[in-house]
GROMACS .gro file of C-alpha atoms in nm:
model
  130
    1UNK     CA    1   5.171  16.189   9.018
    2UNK     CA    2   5.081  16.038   9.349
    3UNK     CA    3   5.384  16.160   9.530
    4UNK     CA    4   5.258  16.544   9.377
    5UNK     CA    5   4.920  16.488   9.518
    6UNK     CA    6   5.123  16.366   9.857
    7UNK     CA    7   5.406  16.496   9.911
    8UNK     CA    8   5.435  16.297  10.266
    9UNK     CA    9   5.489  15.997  10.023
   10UNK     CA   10   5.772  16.151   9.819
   11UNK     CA   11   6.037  15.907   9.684
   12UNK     CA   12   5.844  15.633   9.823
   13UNK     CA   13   5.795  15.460   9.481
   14UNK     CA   14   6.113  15.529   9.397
   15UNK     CA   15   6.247  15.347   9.706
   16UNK     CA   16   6.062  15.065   9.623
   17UNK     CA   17   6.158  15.059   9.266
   18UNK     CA   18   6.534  15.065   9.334
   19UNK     CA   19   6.446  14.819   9.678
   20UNK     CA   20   6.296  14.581   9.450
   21UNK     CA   21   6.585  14.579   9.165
   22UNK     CA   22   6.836  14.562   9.437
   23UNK     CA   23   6.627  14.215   9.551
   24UNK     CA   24   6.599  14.065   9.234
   25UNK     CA   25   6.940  14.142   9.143
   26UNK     CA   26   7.069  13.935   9.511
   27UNK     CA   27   6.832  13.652   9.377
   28UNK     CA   28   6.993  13.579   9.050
   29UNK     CA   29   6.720  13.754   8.827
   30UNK     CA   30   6.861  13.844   8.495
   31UNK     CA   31   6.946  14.205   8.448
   32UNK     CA   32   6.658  14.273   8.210
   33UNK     CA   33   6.440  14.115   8.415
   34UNK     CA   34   6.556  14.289   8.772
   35UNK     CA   35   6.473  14.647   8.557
   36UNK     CA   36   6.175  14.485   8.492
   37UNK     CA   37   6.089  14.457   8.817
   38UNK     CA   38   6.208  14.786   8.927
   39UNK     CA   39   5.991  14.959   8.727
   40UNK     CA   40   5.677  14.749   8.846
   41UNK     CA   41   5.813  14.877   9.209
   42UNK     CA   42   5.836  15.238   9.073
   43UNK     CA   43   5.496  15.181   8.967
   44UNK     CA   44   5.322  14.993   9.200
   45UNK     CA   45   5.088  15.228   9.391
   46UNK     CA   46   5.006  15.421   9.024
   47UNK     CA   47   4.676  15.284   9.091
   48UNK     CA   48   4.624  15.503   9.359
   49UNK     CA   49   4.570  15.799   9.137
   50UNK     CA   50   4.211  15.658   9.134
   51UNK     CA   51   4.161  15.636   9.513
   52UNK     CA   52   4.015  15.942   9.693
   53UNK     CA   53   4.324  16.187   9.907
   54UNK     CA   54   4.155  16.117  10.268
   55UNK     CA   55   4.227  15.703  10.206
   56UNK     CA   56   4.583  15.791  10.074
   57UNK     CA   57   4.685  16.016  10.384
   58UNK     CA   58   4.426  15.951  10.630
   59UNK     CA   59   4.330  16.189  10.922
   60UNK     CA   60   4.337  15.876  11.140
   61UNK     CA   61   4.198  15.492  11.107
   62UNK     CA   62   4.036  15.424  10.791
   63UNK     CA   63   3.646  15.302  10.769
   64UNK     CA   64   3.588  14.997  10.654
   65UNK     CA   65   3.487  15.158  10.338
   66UNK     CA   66   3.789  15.410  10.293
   67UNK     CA   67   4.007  15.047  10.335
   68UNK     CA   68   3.780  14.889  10.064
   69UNK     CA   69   3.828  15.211   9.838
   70UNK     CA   70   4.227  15.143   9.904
   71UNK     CA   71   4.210  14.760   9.851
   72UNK     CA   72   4.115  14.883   9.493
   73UNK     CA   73   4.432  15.042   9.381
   74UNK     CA   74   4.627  14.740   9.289
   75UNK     CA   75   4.320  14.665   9.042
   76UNK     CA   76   4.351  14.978   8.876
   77UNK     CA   77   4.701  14.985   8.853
   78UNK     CA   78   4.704  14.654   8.655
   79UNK     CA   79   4.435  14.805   8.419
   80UNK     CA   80   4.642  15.124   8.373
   81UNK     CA   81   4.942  14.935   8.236
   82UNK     CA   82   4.781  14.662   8.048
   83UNK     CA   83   4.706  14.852   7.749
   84UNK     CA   84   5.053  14.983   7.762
   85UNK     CA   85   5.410  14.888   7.662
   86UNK     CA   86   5.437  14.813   8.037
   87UNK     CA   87   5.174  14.559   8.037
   88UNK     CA   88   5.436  14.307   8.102
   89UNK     CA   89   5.451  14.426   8.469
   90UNK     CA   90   5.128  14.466   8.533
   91UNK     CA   91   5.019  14.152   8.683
   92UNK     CA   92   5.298  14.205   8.957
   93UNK     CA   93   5.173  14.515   9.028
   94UNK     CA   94   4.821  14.350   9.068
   95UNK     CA   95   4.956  14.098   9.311
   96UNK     CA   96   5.154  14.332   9.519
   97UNK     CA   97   5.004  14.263   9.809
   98UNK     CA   98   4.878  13.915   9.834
   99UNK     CA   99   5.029  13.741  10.136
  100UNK     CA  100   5.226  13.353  10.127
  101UNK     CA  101   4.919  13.298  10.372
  102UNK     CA  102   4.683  13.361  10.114
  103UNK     CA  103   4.506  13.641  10.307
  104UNK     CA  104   4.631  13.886  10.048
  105UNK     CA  105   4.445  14.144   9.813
  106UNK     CA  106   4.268  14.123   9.537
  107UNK     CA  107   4.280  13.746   9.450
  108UNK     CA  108   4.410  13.566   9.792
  109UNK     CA  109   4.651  13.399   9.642
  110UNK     CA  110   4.895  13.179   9.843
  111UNK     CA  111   5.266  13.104   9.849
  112UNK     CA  112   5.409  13.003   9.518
  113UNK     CA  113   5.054  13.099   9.316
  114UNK     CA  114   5.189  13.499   9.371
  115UNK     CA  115   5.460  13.558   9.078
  116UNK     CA  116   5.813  13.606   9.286
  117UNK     CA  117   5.844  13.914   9.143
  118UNK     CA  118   5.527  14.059   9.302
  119UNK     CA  119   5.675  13.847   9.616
  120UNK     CA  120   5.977  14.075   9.598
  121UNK     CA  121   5.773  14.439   9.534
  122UNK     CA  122   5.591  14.308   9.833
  123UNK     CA  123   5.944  14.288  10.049
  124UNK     CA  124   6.049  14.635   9.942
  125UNK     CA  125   5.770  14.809  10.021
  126UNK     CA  126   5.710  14.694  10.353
  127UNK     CA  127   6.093  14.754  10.397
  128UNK     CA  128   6.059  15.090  10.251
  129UNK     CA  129   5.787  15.187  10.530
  130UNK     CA  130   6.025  15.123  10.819
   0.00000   0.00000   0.00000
């Protein structure tokens, strides 16, 4: 849905999804659990379907209130798939972007406190934007 709205995003949550499997995989992650964690990389940004189009694509630098509207998405993501079969995943998605430094969103957590396999969604993305 989000790479319809944006199509300058295409295949970007697939990348990450496939990214993320690959990384689990290389870290001795059971099968099962590596498609586990592709699918929370497929899905990590599905929260953004409740963020407005100008802070998904920007025209330039966002406002300190478009980057509090985008701060968001991981939130809604995890409350998307909790009532789902997926619901499993969901607190990886939520974590997606907290940083080992603990100057992460939403929660600030810090090194071993983020689940790894947030750790590795967080890895694949940022690879995937290169």
């Amino acid at each position: 849905t989000i790479d319809a709205r944006h199509p300058s995003t295409a295949h970007h949550s697939e990348n990450v999804g496939r990214l993320s499997s690959l990384i689990a995989a290389e870290m001795g992650l059971d099968p099962d659990r590596a498609e586990s964690v592709r699918v929370a990389g497929l899905l990590h940004d599905v929260g953004k379907i409740g963020v407005s189009d100008d802070v998904i694509v920007p025209d330039g630098a966002l406002t300190d209130a478009q980057e509090e509207e985008l701060r968001r998405h991981p939130e809604i993501g995890e409350r998307m798939l909790s009532g789902s079969r997926l619901a499993h995943v969901a607190p990886w998605v939520l974590h997606h972007h907290e940083r080992v430094d603990g100057l992460g969103y939403p929660s600030g957590l810090s090194g071993e406190a983020i689940p790894v396999e947030s750790r590795i969604i967080a890895v694949a993305d940022a690879f995937a934007h290169l």
